[in-house]
Short mmCIF file of C-alpha atoms in Angstrom, two decimals:
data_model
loop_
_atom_site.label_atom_id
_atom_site.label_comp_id
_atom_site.label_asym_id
_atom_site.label_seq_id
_atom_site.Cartn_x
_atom_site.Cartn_y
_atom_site.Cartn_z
CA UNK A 22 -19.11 -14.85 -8.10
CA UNK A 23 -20.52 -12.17 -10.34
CA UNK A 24 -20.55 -8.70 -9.40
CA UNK A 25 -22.19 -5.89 -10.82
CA UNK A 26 -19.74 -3.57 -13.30
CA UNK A 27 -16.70 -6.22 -12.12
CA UNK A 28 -15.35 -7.82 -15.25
CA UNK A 29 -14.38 -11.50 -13.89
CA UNK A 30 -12.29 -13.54 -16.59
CA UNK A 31 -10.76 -17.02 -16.22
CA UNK A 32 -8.18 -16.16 -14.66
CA UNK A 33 -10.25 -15.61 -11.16
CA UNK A 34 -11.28 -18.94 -11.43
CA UNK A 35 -11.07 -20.12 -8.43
CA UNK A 36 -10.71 -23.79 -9.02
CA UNK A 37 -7.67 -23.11 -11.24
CA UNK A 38 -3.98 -24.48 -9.99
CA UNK A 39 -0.91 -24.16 -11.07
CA UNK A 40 2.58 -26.40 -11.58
CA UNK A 41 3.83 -24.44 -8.83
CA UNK A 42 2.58 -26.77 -6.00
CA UNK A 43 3.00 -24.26 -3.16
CA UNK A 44 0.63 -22.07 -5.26
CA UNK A 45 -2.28 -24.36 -4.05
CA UNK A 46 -2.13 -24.71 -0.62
CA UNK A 47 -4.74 -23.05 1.20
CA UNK A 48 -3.58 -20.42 3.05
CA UNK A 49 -1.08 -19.29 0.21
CA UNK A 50 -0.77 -15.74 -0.25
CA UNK A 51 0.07 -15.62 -3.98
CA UNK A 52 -2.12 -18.43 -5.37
CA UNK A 53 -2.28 -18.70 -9.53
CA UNK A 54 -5.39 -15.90 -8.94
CA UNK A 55 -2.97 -13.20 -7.64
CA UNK A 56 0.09 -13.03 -9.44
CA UNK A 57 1.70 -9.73 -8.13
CA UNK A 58 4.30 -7.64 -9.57
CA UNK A 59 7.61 -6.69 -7.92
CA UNK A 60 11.38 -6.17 -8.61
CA UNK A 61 13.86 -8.31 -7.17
CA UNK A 62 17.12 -10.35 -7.45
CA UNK A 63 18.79 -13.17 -5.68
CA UNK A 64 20.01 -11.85 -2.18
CA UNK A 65 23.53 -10.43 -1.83
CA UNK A 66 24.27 -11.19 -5.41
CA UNK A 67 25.52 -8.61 -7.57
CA UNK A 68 22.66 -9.55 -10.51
CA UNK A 69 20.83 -6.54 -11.98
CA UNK A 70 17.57 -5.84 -10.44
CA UNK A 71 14.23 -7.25 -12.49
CA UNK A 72 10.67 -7.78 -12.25
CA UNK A 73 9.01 -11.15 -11.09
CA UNK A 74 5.76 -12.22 -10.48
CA UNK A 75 5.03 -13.91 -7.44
CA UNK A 76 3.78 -17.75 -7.44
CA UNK A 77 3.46 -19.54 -4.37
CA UNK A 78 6.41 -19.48 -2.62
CA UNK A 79 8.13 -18.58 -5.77
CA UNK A 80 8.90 -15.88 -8.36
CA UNK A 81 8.79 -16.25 -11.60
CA UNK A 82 11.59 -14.34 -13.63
CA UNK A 83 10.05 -12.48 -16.16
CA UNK A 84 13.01 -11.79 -17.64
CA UNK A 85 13.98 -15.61 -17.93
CA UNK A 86 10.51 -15.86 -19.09
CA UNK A 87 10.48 -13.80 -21.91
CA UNK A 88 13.66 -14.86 -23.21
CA UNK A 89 12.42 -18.56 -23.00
CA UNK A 90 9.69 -17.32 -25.51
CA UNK A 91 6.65 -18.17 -23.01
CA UNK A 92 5.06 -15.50 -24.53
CA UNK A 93 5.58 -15.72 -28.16
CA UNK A 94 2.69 -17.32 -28.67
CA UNK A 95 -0.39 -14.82 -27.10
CA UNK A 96 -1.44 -11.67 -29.22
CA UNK A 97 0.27 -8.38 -29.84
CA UNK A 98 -1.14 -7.02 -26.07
CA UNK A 99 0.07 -9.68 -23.94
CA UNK A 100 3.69 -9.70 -25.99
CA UNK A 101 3.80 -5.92 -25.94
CA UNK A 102 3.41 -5.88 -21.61
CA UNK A 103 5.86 -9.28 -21.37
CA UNK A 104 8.60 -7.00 -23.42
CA UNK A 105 8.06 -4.51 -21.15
CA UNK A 106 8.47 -6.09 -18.19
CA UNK A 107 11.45 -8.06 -19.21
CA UNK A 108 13.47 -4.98 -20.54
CA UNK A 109 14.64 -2.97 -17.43
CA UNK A 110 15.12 -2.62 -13.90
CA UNK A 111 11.94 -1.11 -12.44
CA UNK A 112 8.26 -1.94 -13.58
CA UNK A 113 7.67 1.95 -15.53
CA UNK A 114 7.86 0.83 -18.73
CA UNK A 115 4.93 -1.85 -18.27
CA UNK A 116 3.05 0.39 -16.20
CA UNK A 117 3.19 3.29 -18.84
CA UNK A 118 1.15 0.91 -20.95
CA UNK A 119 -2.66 0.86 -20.85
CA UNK A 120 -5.39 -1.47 -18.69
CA UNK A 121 -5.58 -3.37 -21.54
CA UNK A 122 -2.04 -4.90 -22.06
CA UNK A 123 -1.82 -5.35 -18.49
CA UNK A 124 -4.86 -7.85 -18.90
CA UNK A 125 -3.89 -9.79 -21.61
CA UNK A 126 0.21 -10.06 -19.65
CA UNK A 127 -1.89 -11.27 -16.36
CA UNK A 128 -4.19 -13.87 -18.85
CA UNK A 129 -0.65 -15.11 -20.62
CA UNK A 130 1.06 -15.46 -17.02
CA UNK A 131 -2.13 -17.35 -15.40
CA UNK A 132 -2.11 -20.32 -18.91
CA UNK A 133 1.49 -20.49 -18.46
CA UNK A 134 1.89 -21.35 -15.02
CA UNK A 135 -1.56 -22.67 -14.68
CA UNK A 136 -1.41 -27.14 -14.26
CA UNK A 137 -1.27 -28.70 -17.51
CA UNK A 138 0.50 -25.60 -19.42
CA UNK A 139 3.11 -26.66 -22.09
CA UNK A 140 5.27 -24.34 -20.34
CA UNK A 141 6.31 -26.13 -16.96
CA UNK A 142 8.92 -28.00 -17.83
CA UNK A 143 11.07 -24.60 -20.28
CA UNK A 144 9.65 -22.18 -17.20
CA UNK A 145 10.65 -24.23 -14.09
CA UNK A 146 14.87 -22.89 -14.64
CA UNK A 147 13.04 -19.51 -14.50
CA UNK A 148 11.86 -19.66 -10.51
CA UNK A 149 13.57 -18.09 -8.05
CA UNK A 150 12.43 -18.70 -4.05
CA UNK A 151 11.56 -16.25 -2.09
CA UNK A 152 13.67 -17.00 0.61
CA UNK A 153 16.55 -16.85 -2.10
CA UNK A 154 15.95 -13.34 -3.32
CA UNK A 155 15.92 -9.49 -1.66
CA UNK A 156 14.00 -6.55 -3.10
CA UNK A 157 13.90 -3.54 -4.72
CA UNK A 158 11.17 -0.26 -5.35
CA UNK A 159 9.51 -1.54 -8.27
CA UNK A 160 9.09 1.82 -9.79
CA UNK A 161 11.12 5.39 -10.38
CA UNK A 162 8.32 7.11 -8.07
CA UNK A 163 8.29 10.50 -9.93
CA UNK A 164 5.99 12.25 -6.85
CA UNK A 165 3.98 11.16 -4.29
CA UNK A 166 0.96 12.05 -2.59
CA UNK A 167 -0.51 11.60 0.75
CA UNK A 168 -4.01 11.50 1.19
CA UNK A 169 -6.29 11.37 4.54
CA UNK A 170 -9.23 8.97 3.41
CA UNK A 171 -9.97 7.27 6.93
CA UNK A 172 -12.85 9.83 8.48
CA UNK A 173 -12.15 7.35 11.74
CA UNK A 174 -8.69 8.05 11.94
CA UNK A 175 -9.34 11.78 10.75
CA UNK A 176 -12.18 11.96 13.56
CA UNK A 177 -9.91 10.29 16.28
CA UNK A 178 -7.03 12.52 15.40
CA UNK A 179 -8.97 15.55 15.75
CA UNK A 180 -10.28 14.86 18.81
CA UNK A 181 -7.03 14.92 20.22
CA UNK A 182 -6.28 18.23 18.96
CA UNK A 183 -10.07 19.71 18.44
CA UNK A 184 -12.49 17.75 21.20
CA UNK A 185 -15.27 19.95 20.42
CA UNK A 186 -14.33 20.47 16.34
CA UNK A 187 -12.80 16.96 15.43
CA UNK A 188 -13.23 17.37 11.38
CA UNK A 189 -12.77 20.47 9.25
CA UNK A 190 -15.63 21.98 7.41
CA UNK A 191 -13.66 20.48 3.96
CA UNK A 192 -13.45 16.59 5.23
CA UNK A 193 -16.52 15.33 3.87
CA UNK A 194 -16.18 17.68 0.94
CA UNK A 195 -12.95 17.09 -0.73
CA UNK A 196 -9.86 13.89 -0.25
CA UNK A 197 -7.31 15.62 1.34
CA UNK A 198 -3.74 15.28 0.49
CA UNK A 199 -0.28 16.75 0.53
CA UNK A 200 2.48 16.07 -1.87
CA UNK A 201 5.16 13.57 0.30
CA UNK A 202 8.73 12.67 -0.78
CA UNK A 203 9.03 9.90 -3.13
CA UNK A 204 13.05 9.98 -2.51
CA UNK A 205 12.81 8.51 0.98
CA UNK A 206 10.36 5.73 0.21
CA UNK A 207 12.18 2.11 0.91
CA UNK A 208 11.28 -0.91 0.54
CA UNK A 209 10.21 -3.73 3.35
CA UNK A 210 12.90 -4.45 5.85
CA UNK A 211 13.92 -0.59 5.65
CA UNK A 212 15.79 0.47 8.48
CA UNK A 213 16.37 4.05 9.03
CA UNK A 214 17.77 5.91 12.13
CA UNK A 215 15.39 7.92 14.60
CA UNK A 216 14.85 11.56 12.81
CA UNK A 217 15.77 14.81 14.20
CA UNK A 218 13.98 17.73 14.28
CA UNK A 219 12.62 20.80 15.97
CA UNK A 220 9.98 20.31 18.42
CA UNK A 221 7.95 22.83 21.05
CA UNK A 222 6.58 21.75 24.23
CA UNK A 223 3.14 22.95 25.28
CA UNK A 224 4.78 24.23 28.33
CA UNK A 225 7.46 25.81 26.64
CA UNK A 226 8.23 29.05 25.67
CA UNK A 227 10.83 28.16 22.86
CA UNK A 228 11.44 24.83 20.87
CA UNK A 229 14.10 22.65 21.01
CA UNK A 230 16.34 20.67 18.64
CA UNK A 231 16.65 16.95 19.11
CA UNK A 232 15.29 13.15 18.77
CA UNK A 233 11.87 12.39 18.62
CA UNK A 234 10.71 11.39 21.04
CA UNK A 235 6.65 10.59 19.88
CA UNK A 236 7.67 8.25 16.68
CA UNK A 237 4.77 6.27 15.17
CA UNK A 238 4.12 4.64 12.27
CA UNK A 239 0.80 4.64 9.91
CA UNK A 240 -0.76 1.82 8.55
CA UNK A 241 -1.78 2.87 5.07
CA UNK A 242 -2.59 1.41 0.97
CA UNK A 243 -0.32 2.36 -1.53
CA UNK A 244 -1.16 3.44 -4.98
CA UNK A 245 0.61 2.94 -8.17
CA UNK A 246 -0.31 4.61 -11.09
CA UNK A 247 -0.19 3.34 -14.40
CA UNK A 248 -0.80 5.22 -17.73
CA UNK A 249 -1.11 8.66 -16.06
CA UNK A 250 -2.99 11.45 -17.93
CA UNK A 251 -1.86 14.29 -19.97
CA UNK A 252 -1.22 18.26 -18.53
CA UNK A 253 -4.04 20.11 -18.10
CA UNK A 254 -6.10 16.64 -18.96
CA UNK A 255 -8.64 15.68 -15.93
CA UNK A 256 -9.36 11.96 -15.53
CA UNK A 257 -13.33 11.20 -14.93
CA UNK A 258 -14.08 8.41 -12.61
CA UNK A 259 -15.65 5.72 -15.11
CA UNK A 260 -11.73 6.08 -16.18
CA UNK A 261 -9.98 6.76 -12.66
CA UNK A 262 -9.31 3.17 -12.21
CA UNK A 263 -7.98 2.16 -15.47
CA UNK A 264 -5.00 4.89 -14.39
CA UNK A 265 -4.32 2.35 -11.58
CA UNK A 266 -1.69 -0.45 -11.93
CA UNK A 267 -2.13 -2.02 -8.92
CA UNK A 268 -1.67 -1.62 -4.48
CA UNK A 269 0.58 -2.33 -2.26
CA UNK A 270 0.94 -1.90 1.61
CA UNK A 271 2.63 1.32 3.29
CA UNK A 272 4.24 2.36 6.45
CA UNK A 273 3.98 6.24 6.43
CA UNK A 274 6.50 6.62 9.23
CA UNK A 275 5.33 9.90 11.23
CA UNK A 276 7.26 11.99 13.88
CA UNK A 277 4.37 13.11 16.03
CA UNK A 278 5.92 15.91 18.00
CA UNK A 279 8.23 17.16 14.86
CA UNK A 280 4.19 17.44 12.96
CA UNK A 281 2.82 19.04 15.89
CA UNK A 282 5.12 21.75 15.75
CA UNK A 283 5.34 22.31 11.87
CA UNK A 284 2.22 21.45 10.54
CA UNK A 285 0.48 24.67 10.53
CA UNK A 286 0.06 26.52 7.68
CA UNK A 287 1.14 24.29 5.10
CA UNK A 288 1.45 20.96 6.68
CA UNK A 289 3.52 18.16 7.34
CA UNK A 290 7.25 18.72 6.17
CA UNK A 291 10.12 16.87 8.04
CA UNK A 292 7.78 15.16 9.87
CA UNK A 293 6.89 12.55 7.17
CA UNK A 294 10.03 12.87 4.44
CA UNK A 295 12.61 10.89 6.50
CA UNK A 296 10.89 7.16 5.86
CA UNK A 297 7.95 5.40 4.28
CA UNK A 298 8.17 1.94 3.46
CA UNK A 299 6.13 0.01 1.05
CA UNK A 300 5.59 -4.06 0.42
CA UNK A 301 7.72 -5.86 -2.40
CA UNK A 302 4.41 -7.09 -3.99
CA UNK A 303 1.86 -5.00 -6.39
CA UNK A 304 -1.35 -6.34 -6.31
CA UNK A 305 -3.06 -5.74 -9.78
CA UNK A 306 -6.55 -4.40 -9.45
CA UNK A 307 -7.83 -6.79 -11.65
CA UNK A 308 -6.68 -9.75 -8.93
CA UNK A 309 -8.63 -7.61 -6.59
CA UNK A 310 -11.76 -8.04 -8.74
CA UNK A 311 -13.48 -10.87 -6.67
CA UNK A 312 -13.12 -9.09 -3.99
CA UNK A 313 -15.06 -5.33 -4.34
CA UNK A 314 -18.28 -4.40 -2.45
CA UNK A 315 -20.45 -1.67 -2.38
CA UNK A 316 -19.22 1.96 -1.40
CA UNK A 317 -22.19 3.98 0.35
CA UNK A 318 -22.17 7.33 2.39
CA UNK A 319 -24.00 7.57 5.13
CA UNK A 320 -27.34 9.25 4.62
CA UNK A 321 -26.76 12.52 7.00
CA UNK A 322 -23.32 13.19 5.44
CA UNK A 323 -22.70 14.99 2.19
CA UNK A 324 -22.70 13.48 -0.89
CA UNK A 325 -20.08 13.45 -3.15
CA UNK A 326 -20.15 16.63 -6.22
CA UNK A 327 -20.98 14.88 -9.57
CA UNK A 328 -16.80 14.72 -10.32
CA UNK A 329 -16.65 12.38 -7.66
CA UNK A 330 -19.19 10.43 -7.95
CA UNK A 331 -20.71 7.42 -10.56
CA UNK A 332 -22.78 4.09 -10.46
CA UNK A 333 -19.94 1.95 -10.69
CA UNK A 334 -18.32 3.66 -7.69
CA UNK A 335 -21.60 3.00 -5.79
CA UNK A 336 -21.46 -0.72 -6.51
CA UNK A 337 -18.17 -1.53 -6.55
CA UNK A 338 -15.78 1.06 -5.40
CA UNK A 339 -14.54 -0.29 -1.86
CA UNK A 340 -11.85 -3.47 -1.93
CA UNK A 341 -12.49 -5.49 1.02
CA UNK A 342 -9.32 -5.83 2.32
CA UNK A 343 -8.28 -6.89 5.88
CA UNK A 344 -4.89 -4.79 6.80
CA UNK A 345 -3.11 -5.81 9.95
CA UNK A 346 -0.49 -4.36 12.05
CA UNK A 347 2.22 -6.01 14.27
CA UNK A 348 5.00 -5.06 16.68
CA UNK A 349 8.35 -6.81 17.49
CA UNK A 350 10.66 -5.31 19.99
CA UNK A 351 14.01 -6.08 20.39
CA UNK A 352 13.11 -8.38 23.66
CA UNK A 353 10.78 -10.51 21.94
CA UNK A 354 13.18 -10.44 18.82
CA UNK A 355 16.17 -11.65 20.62
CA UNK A 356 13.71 -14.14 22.33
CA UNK A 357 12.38 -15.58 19.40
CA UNK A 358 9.21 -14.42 20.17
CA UNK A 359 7.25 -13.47 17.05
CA UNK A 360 5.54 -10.55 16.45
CA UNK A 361 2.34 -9.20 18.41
CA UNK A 362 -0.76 -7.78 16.44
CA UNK A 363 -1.68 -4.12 17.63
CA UNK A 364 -4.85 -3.52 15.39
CA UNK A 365 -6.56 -5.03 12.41
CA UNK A 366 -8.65 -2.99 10.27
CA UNK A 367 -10.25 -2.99 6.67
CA UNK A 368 -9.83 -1.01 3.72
CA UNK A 369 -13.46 -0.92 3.04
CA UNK A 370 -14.12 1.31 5.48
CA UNK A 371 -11.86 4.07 3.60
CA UNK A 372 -14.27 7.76 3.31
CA UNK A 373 -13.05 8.11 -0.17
CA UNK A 374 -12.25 5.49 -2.66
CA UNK A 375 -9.65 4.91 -5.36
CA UNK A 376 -10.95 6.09 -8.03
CA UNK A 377 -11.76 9.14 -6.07
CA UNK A 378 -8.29 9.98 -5.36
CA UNK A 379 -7.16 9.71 -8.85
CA UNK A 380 -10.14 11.78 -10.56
CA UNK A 381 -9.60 14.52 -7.35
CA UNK A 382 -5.94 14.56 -8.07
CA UNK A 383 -6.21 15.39 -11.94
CA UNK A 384 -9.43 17.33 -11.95
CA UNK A 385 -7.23 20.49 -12.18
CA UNK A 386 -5.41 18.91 -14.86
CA UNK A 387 -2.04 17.75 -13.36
CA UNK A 388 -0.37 15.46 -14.92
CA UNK A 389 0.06 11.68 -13.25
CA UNK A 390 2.74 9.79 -14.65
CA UNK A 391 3.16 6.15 -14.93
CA UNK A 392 5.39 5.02 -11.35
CA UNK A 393 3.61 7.97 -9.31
CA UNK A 394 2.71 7.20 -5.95
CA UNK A 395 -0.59 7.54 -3.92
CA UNK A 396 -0.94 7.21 -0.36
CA UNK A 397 -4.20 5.98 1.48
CA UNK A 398 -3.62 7.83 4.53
CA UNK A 399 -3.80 5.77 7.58
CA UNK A 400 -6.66 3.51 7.86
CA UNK A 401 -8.62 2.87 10.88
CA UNK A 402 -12.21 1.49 11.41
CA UNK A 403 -14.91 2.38 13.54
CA UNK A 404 -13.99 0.43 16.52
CA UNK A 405 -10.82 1.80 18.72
CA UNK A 406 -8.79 -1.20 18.25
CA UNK A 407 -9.18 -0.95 14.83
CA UNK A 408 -6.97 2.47 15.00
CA UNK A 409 -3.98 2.15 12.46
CA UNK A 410 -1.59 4.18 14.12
CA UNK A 411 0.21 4.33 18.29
CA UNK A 412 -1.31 8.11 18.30
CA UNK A 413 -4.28 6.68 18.28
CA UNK A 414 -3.98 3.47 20.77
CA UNK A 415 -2.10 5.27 23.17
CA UNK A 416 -4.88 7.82 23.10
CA UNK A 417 -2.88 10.50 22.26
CA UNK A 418 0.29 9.31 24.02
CA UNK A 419 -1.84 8.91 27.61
CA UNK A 420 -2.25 5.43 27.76
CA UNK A 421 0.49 2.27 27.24
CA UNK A 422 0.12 -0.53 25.67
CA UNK A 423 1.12 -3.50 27.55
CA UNK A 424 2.56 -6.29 25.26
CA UNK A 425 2.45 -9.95 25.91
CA UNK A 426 6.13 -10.04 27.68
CA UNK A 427 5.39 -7.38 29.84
CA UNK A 428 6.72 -4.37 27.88
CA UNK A 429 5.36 -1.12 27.49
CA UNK A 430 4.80 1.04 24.45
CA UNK A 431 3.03 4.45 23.74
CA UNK A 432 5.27 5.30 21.08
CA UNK A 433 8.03 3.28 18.46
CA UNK A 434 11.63 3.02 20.58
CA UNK A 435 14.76 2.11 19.11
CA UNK A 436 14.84 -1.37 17.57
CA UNK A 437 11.18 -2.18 17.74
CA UNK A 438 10.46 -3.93 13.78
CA UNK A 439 6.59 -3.07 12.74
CA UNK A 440 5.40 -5.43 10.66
CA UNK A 441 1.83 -4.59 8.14
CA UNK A 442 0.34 -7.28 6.27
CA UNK A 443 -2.80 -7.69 3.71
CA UNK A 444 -5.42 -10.33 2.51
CA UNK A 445 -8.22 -9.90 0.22
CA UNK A 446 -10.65 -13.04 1.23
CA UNK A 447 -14.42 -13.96 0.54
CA UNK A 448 -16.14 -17.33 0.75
CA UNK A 449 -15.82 -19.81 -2.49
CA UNK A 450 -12.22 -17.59 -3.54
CA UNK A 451 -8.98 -17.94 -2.72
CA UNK A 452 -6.58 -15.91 -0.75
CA UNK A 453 -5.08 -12.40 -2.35
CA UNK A 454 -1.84 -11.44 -0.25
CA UNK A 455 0.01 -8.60 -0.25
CA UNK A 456 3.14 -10.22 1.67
CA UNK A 457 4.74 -7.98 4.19
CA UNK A 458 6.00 -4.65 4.92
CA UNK A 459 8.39 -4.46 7.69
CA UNK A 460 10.63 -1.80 9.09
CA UNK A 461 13.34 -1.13 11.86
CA UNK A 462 14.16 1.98 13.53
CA UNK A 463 17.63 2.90 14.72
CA UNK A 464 18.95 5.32 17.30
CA UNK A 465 19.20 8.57 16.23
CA UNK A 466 22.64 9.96 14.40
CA UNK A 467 24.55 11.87 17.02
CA UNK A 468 23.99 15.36 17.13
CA UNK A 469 27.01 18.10 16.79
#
């Protein structure tokens, strides 16, 4: 399983198990190779909020953890990150520390609950199921930034709106962003009520004020930084990644018609700051290891300037990663029907790579800051039912969707639940999951 500039350790062994028997079934999402971060507590209990690590269908309290002294006995590194974690209510203080301590906490966490550790029998009282516990944000997101890294979804988009000029001149140039609101991010299971806004017909000579009526969601990877760089400090791209604590999965819900209307000069505003919901889970890059393949441009396009560019990016810089969207009306919800796939896509096909983003986003020298938030931007492949947003398989709002019960949808309505999930897979490893985001919309708040 060796990969060229990929630093595999034991714990991405894949014929290690652990105690945790639902850790080693085969279609587990959080095997003993994963071990994802989060925050969480048992549900509608008034406990404080703390961080686990997933395990099967378990968590492992790393609070209980570290006060059962599972980690007394690993170096400085590993004890240093397990303090961290252990001591508050969001995941900052861990990820303010460097790549480093977070490998030696992940190498502690994979002996300990690996089969035959010492530790089963003092870490068992320290599970909590799944089932048995709800979820917080794992981090104080200080700001947050969209980006637009799909050239499929970019080129589909801009179709729409430019047949004959799809991309801008600066697409293959530069990763485009915009800075978001990191107050209105939730996490999965979010529901939020229909926004309101200002919208302008094409055929009208005046907007109006109301619902929206074109809501749509965006299927997109979430980035967590970790260590962050000082002001006025750029990050190079042999060091972008170590800046990364881990991914997660994103809904950037999007008001269509509200974006339409506002976007131009500056971009989206109200249109994106009244929801985005992200997955419980952070999936460490290291976890992801296994699981990198080669990022290439294609020959006629432009190459990336030397800033964002490097031989490690070339071999290694795309995550294959299978993302997959899902809808569930109220009908099939109140039927017990489960929910229908729209699209599945994968994150390798992403223009512009992590580490890309993150040198990009500091090369002027500002500041990221451990808990900041990067956003893929939505990410469709080549083929048109790969297309990670409605926008784009209604073809522009033209064309339904017929679901499996008969039901229609160009656009979200009012009590349809989308559901996004990930899984990192290649022959001879195991599984990496992501777990789910999912979010509800509600009728909009009556108007005055």
């Amino acid at each position: 399983m060796s990969l060229p500039s990929i630093k595999l350790n034991e714990t991405h062994d894949p014929e290690l198990r652990s105690w945790v028997a639902s850790a080693n079934a085969d279609t587990c999402p959080f095997p003993i190779q994963n071990l994802p971060y989060g925050v969480f507590r048992r549900a509608g209990s008034d406990e404080a909020f703390r961080a686990g690590v997933a395990i099967g269908d378990q968590i492992l309290d790393l609070q209980a953890a570290h006060a059962a002294g599972a980690f007394s006995g690993f170096d400085e590194p590993a004890r240093r990150a397990a303090h961290a974690a252990a001591e508050g209510a969001t995941l900052n203080a861990l990820m303010a520390l460097d790549a480093a301590d977070w490998s030696e906490l992940r190498l502690a966490l994979s002996r300990v609950l690996r089969t035959g550790s010492a530790h089963e029998a003092g870490l068992a009282a320290c599970l909590v199921p799944q089932t048995d516990a709800e979820h917080a944000v794992p981090a104080t997101i200080g700001d947050y930034t969209d980006f637009y890294t799909s050239i499929h979804h970019a080129t589909a988009v801009g179709k729409l709106f430019r047949p004959d000029n799809p991309l801008l001149p600066n697409y293959k140039w530069v990763p485009i962003g915009y800075h978001g609101r990191a107050s209105s991010i939730g996490i999965s299971g979010q529901q939020f009520r229909r926004p309101v806004g200002q919208t302008k017909a094409a055929d009208a000579e005046t907007p109006s004020f109301g619902p929206c009526k074109r809501l749509d969601y965006e299927l997109e990877v979430g980035v967590f930084i970790g260590g962050g760089n000082a002001l006025g400090e750029a990050v190079p791209m042999e060091q972008a990644e170590d800046k990364v604590f881990g991914l997660c999965l994103l809904n950037d819900w999007s008001a269509r018609d509200v974006q339409a209307w506002e976007y131009q000069p500056l971009g989206p505003f109200l249109s994106k700051s009244f929801a985005s919901t992200i997955s419980p889970w952070i999936v460490t890059l290291e976890a992801l290891a296994p699981y990198r393949c080669a990022w290439a441009r294609a020959a006629g396009d432009p190459q990336p300037l030397p800033y964002l560019d490097s031989p490690t990016l070339r071999e290694t810089g795309a995550i294959d990663l299978q993302l997959e969207v899902l809808i569930q009306t109220r009908a099939m919800r109140e039927a017990g029907q489960a929910p229908q796939r729209l699209s599945l896509s994968n994150f390798r096909d992403s223009y512009w790579s992590v580490s890309q983003l993150v040198a990009h986003h500091t090369v002027n020298g500002c500041n990221l800051r451990p808990g900041d938030f990067l956003g893929s931007g939505t990410q469709s492949g080549p083929s048109p039912q790969e297309a990670g947003s409605l926008l784009e398989l209604s073809g522009g709002g033209k064309q339904a969707i017929t679901l499996a019960n008969g039901e229609k949808r160009i656009f979200i309505e009012d009590g349809d639940t989308i559901v996004m999930r990930a899984l990192a897979r290649r022959d001879g490893a195991p599984c990496i999951g992501f777990g789910e985001v999912t979010g509800t919309v509600l009728p909009a708040r009556s108007l005055p």
